[in-house]
Coordinates of C-alpha atoms in Angstrom, one line a residue:
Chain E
X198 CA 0.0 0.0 0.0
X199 CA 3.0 2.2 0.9
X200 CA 4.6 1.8 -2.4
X201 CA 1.2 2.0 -4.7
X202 CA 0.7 5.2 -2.5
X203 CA 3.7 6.8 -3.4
X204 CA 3.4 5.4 -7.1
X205 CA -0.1 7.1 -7.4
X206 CA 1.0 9.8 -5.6
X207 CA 4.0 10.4 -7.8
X208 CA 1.8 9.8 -11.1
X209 CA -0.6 12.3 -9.6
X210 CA 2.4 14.7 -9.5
X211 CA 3.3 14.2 -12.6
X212 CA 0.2 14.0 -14.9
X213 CA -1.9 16.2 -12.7
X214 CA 0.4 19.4 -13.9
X215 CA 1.4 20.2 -17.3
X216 CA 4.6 18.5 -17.4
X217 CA 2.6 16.0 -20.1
X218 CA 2.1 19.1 -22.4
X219 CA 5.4 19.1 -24.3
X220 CA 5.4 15.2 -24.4
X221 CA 1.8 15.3 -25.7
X222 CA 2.4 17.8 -28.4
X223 CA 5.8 15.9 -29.7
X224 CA 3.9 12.3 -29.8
X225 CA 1.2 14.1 -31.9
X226 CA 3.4 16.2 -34.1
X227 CA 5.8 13.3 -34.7
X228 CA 2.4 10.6 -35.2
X229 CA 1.5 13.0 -37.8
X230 CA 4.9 13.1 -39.6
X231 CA 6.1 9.8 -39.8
X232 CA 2.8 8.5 -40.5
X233 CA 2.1 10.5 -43.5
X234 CA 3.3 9.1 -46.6
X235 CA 2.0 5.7 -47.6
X236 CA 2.2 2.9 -48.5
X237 CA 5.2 2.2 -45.6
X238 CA 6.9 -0.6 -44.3
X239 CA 5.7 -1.5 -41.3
X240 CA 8.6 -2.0 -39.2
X241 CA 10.3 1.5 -40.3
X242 CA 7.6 3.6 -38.5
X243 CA 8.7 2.0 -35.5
X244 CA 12.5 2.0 -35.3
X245 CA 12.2 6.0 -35.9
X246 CA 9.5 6.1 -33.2
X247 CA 11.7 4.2 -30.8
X248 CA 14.9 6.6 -31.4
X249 CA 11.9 8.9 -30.7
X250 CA 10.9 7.8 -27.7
X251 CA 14.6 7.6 -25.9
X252 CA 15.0 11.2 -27.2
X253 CA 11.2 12.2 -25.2
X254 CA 12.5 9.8 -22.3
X255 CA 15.4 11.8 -21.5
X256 CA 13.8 14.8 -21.8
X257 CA 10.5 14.0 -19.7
X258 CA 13.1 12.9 -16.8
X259 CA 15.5 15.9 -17.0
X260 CA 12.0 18.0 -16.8
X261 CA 10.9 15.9 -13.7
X262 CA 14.2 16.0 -12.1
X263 CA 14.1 20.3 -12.3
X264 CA 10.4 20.2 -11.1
X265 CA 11.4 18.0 -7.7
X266 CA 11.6 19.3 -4.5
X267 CA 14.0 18.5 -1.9
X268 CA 11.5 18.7 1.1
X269 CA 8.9 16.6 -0.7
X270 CA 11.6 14.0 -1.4
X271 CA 12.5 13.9 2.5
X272 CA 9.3 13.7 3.5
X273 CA 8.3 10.8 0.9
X274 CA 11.7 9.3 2.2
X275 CA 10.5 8.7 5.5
X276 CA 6.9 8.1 4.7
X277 CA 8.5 4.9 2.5
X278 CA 9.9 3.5 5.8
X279 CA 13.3 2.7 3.9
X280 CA 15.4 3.5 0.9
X281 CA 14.3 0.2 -0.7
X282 CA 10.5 1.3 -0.9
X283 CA 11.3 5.1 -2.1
X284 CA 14.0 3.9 -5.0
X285 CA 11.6 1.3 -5.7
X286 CA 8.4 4.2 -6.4
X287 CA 10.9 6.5 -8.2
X288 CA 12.1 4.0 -10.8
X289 CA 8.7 1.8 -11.0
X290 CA 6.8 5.3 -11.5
X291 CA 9.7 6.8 -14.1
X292 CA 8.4 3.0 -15.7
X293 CA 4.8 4.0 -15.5
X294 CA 5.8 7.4 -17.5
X295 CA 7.4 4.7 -20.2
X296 CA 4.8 2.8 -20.9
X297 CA 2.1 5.7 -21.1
X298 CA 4.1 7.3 -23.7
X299 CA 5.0 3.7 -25.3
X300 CA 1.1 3.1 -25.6
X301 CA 0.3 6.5 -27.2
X302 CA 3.2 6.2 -29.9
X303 CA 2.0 3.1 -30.3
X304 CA -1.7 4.3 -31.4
X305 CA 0.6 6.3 -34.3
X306 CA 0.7 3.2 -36.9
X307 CA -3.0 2.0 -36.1
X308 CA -4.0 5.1 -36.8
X309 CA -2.7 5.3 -39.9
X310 CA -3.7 2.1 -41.1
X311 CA -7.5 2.8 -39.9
X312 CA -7.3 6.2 -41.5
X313 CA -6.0 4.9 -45.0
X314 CA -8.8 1.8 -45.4
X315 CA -6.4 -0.6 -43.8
X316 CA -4.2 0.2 -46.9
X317 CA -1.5 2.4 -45.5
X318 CA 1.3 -0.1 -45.4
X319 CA 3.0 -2.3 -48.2
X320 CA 1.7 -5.3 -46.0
X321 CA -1.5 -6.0 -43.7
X322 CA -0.6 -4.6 -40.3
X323 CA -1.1 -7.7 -37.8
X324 CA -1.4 -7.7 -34.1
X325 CA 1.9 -9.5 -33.7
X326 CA 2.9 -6.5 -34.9
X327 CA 1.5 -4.2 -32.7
X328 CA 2.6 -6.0 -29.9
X329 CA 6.2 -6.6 -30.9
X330 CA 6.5 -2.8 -31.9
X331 CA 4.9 -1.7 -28.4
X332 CA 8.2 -4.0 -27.1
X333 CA 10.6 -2.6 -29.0
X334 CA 9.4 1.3 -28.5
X335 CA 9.4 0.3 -24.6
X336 CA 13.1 -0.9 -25.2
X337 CA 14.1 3.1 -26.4
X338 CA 11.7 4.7 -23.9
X339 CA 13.4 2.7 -21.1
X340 CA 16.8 3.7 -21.8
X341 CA 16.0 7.3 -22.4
X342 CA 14.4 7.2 -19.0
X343 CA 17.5 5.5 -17.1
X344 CA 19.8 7.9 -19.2
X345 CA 17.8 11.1 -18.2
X346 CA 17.5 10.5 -14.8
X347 CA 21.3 9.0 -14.0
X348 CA 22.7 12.5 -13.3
X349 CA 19.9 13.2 -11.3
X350 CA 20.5 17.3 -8.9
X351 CA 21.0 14.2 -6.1
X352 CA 23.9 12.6 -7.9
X353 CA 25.5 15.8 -9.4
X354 CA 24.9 19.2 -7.4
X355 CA 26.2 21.3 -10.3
X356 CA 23.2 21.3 -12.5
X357 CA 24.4 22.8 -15.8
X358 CA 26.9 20.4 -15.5
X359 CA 24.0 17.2 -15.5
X360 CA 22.1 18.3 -17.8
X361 CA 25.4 19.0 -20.2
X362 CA 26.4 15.0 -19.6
X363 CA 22.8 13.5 -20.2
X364 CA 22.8 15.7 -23.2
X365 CA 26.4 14.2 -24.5
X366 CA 25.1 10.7 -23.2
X367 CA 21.8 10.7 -25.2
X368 CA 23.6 11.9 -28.2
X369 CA 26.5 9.2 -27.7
X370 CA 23.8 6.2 -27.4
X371 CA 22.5 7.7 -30.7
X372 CA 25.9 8.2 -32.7
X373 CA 27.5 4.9 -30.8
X374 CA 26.2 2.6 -34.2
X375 CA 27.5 5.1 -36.9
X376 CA 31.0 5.5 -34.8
X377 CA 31.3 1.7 -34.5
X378 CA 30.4 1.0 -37.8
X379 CA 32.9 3.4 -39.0
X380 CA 35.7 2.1 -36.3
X381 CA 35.1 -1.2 -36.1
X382 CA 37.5 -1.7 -33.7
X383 CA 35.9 -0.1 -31.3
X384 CA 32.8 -2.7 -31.1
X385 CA 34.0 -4.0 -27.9
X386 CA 32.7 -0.5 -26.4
X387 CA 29.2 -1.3 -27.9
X388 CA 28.3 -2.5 -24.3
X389 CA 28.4 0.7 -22.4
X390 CA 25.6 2.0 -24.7
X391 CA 22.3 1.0 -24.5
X392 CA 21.1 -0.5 -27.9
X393 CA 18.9 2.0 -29.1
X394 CA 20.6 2.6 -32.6
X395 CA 21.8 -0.9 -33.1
X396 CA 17.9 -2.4 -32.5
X397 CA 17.1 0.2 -35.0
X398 CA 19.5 -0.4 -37.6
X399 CA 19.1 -4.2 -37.2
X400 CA 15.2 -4.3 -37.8
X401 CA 15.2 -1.2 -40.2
X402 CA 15.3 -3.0 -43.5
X403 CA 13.0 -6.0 -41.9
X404 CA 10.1 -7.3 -42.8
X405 CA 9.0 -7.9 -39.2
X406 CA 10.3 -7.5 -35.7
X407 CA 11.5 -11.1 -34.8
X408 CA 10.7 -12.3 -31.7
X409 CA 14.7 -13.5 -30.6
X410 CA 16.3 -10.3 -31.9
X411 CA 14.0 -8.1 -30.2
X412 CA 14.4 -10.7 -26.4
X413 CA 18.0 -10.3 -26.9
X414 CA 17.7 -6.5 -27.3
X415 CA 15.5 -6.2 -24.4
X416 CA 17.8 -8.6 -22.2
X417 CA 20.6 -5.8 -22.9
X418 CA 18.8 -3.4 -21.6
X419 CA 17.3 -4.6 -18.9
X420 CA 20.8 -5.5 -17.6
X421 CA 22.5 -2.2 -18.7
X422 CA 19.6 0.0 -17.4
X423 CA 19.4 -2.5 -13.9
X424 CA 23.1 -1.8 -13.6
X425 CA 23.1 2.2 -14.3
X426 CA 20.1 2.4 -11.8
X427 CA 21.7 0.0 -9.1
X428 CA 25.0 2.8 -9.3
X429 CA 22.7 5.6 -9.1
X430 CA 20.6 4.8 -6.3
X431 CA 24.2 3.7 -4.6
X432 CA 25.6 7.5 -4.9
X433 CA 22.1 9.1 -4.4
X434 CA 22.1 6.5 -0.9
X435 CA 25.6 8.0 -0.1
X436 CA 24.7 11.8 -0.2
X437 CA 21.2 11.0 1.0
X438 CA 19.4 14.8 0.7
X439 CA 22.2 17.2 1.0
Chain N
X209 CA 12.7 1.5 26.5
X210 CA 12.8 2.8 23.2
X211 CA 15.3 5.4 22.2
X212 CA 18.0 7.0 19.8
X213 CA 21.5 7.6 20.5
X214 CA 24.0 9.9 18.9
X215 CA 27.4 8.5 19.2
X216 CA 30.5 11.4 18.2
X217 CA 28.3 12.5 15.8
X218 CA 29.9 15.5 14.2
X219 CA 28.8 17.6 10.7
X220 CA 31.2 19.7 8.3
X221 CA 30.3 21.6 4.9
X222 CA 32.7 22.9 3.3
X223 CA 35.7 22.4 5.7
X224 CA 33.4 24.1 8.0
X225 CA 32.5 22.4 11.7
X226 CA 28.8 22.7 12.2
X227 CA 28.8 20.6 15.1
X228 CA 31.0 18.1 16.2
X229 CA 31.7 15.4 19.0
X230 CA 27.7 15.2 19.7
X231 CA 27.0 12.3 22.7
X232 CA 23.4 12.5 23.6
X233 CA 20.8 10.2 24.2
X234 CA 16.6 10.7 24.0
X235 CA 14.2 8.3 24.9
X236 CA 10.6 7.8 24.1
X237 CA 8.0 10.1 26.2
X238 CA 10.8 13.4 26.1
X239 CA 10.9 16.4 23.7
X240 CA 14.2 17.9 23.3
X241 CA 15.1 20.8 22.0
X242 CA 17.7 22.8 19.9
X243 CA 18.0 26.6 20.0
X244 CA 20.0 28.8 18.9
X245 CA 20.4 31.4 15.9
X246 CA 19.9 31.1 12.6
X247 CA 22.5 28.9 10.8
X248 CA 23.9 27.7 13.9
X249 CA 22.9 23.9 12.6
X250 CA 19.2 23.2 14.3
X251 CA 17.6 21.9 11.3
X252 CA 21.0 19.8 10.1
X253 CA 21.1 18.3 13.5
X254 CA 17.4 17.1 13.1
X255 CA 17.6 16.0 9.5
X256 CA 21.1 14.1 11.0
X257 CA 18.8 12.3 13.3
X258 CA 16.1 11.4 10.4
X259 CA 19.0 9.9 8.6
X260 CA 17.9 12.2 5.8
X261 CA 21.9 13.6 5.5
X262 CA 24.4 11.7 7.0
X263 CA 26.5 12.8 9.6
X264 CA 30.6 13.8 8.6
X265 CA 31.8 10.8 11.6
X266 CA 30.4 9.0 14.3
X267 CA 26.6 7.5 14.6
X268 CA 22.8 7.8 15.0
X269 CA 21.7 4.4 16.7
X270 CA 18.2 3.9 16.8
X271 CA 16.8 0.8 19.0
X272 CA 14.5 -0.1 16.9
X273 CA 12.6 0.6 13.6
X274 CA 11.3 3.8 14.7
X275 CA 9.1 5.8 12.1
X276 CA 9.3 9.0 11.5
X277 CA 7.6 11.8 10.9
X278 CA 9.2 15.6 9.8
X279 CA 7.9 19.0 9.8
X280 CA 10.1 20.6 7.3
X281 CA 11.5 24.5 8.4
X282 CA 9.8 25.4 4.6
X283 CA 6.8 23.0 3.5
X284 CA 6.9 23.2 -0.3
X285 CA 4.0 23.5 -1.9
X286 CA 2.9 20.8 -4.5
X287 CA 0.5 21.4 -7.8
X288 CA -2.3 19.6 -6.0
X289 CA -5.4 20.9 -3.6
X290 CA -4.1 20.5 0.2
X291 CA -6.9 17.5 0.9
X292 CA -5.7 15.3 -2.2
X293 CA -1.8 15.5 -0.7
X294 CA -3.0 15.0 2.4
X295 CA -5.3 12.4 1.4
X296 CA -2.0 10.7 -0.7
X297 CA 0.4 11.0 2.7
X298 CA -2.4 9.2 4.8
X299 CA -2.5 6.4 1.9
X300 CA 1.1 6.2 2.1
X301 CA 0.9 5.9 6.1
X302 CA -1.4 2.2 5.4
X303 CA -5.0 3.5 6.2
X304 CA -6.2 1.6 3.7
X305 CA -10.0 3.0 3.8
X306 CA -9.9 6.9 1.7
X307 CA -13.1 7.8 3.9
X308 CA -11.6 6.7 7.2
X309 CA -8.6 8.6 6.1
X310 CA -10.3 11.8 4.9
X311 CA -12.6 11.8 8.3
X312 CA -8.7 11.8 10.0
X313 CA -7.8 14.5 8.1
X314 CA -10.8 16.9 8.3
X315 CA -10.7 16.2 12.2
X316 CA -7.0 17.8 12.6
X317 CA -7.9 20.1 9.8
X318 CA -10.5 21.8 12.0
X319 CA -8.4 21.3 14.7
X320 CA -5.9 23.6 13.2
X321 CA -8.4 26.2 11.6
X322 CA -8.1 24.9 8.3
X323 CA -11.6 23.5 6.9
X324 CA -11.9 25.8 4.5
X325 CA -8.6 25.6 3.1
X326 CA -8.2 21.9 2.3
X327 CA -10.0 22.5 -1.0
X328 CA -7.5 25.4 -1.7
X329 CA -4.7 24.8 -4.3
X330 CA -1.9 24.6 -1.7
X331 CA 0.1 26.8 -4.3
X332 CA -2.2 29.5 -3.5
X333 CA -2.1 28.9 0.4
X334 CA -0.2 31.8 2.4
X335 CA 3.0 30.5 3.9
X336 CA 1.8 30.2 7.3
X337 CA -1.1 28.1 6.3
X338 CA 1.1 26.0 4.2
X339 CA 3.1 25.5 7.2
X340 CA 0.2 24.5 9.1
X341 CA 0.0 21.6 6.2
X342 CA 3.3 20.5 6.8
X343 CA 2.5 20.0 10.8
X344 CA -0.9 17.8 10.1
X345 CA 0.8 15.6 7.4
X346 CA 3.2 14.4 10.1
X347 CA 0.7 14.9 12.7
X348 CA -1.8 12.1 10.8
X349 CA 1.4 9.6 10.5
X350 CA 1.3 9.1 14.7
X351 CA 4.8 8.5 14.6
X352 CA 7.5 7.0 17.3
X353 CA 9.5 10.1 16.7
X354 CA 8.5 13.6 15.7
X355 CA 11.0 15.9 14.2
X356 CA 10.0 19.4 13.9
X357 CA 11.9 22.0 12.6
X358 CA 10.5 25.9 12.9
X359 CA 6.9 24.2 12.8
X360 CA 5.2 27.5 14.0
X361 CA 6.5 30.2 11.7
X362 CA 3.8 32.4 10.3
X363 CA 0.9 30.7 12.4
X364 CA -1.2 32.2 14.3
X365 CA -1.5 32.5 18.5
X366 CA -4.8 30.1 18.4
X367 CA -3.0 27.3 16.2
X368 CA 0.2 27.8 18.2
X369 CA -1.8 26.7 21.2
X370 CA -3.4 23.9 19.4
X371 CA -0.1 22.5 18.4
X372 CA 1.6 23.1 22.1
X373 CA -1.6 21.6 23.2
X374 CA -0.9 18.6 20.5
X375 CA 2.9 18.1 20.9
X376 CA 2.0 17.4 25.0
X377 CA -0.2 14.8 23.8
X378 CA 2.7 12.9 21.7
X379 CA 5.0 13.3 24.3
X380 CA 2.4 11.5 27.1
X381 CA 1.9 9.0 24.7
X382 CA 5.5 7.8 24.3
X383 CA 6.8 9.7 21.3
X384 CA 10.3 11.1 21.1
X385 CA 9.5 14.8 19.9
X386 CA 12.4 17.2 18.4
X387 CA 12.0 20.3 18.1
X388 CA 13.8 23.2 16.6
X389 CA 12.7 26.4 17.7
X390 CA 13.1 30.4 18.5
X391 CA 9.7 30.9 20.1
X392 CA 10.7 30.8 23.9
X393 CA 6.9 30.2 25.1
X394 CA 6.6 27.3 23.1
X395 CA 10.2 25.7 24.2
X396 CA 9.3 26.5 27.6
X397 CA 5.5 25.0 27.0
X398 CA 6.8 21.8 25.9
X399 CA 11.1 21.1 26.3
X400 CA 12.1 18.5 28.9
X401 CA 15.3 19.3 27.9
X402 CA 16.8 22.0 25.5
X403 CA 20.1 22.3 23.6
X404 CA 22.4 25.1 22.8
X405 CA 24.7 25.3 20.0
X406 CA 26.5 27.6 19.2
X407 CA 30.1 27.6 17.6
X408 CA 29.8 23.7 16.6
X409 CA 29.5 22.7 20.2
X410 CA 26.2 21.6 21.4
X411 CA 25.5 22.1 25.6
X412 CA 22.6 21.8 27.4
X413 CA 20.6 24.8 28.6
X414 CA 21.9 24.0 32.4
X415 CA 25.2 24.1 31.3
X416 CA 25.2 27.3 29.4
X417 CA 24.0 28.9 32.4
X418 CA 26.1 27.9 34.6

């Protein structure tokens, strides 16, 4: 009850406001572009929609971090009883924020495809389909959240200086494909980035989103993102609220 | 008996000593309190003792798994009416049932003079009534310790009473009660024992007078 409190209670916080504007408008706005010239394959809508989606993730969680407060984070602290509940409600509720934003992209090619007879791609758009490309958005949204929040103001005071390192970060998950492809011999750094460009050039030219490629992604980042939040919460534990 | 102990506890910023060497012991049923001007380390030594910064050397040892509750020196407001947060922080405190929880609520609320503001964006309360926010959502949590830090700035002489009046209450009941404070009627109202500090050295009352 503690923890669905605090989740709600973040949620509220968050969805309540009008935080959600910008998102809202940039889902919409990009919908409407990337959905606008058929016929299309139907797995290209959604690797530019899951580059998409990290680049709104790290953006929705650098906004969230600037609109915290210090207080209300001490007192939610305590209300949690322990640092395992309150880590738990910020990351399960930055998760929440994911999969809202997952779902509407996700209404983007169904749209489409309802809007244009059921015509608008160069193949029928299944529900495997659907489903696979709500996975595989979720697998950028994800890692734009854990990327946006890592340098959260309780991990680094100096708040120009964050928001400067997300920035690079983001941009460095997105150029890490083009600079490895171009070095090859740097491939071996592939796994300090989370594989946002690397799902996306891999299913690009596909004619579907196959089910292994897309596990093995997800596997990635699961471990990548559980190890970047694990060293997180470990520095925001050591400085506590100072 | 339940208490909390503070072992050498000691707090820099900056290469600067706030307080160092602190030995002190509080058990349940006592309110202590710290005095002393601004910036002389009040509300660092309470947020030491919540464990919500932690201390430059030495120890807070708490007996058991006490829970606590914190009236911050500024309550932020939040973009939400003063009931719903409310109505969230009693969630959060595991009374399961929201009417049970909202009859708690508009009990303290009248209490403390505030029916009428619940429904009130707390972003448009003034600071004093904001403040008086910040005491009832650690008032509702009935907590084994109470930390409060400037809880009466900007409140008025009747709520003042009502909050002396509650604090006694807490402390008959068992509670361990801190309290950081300038107002000398309410140290003397409530204070078993009060704290001076003053130079990063922290004495007891007695002992400054002597």
């Amino acid at each position: 009850m503690k923890l669905s409190g605090s989740i709600q209670y973040r949620l509220h916080r968050y969805f309540a406001g009008n935080k959600p504007l910008i998102p809202v408008l940039f889902i919409a706005a990009m919908i409407g572009f990337l959905y606008s010239i058929a016929p299309m394959n139907v797995v290209s809508g959604y690797t530019l929609s899951q580059i998409l989606l990290f680049c709104l993730m790290v953006f929705v969680a650098l906004h969230m971090d600037a609109d915290s407060d210090l207080t209300e984070e001490q007192l939610l602290f305590l209300r949690a009883g322990g640092s395992a509940g309150f880590y738990l409600s910020r990351e399960l509720t930055m998760a929440v924020i994911c999969l809202v934003y997952t779902l509407a992209f996700s209404l983007g090619p169904v749209l489409a495809n309802i809007t244009h007879h059921f015509s608008f791609f160069i193949r029928p758009l299944t529900l495997y389909d659907v489903v696979s490309g709500f996975f595989f958005m979720l697998c950028g949204a994800v890692a734009g959240g854990v990327i946006g929040d890592l340098l959260n103001s309780r991990v680094v005071k100096d708040r120009k200086a964050g928001i400067m390192v997300t920035i690079v970060l983001a941009v460095a998950t997105i150029a890490s494909e083009g600079i490895f492809q171009e070095f090859p011999r740097l491939h071996l750094l592939k796994i300090l980035f989370f594989p946002v460009m690397r799902s996306a050039a891999y299913f690009h030219e596909a004619d579907k989103i196959s089910l292994l490629p897309l596990l093995l992604f997800w596997l990635q980042t699961i471990c990548f993102g559980t190890l970047l939040i694990w060293a997180k919460i470990l520095v925001m534990k050591r400085h506590r609220f100072e | 008996m339940d208490g909390i102990e503070l072992k050498n506890i000691g707090k820099s910023y900056d290469g600067k000593v706030v307080f160092e060497n602190v030995n002190l012991s509080f058990k349940s049923g006592t309110v202590t309190c710290f005095a002393g001007h601004n910036g002389c380390g009040k509300s660092t030594m309470l947020k030491v003792i919540a464990g919500l910064i932690p201390p430059t050397g030495g120890e807070v040892i708490r007996d058991k798994d006490l829970s606590l509750a914190y009236v911050p020196e500024k309550f932020s407001a939040v973009g939400m009416k003063a009931l719903t947060y409310l109505k969230y922080m009693v969630k959060m405190d595991g009374i399961y049932d929201a009417a049970e929880g909202e009859q708690q609520i508009r009990l303290l609320a009248q209490d403390f003079f505030l029916t009428d503001m619940l429904e009130k964006p707390m972003r448009k309360l003034s600071k004093g009534t904001l403040q008086k926010i910040g005491v009832l959502q650690a008032f509702l949590r009935d907590p084994d310790v109470l930390l409060l830090d400037e809880p009466l700035s900007g409140q008025d002489t009747d709520s003042q009473q009502v909050f002396i009046r509650k604090v006694l209450e807490y402390k008959k009941a068992g509670r361990i009660i801190f309290l950081s404070a300038h107002e000398k009627e309410l140290i003397k109202a409530v204070s078993d024992v009060v704290y001076t500090m003053e130079d990063g050295q922290v004495r007891s009352l007695h002992e400054t007078l002597r």
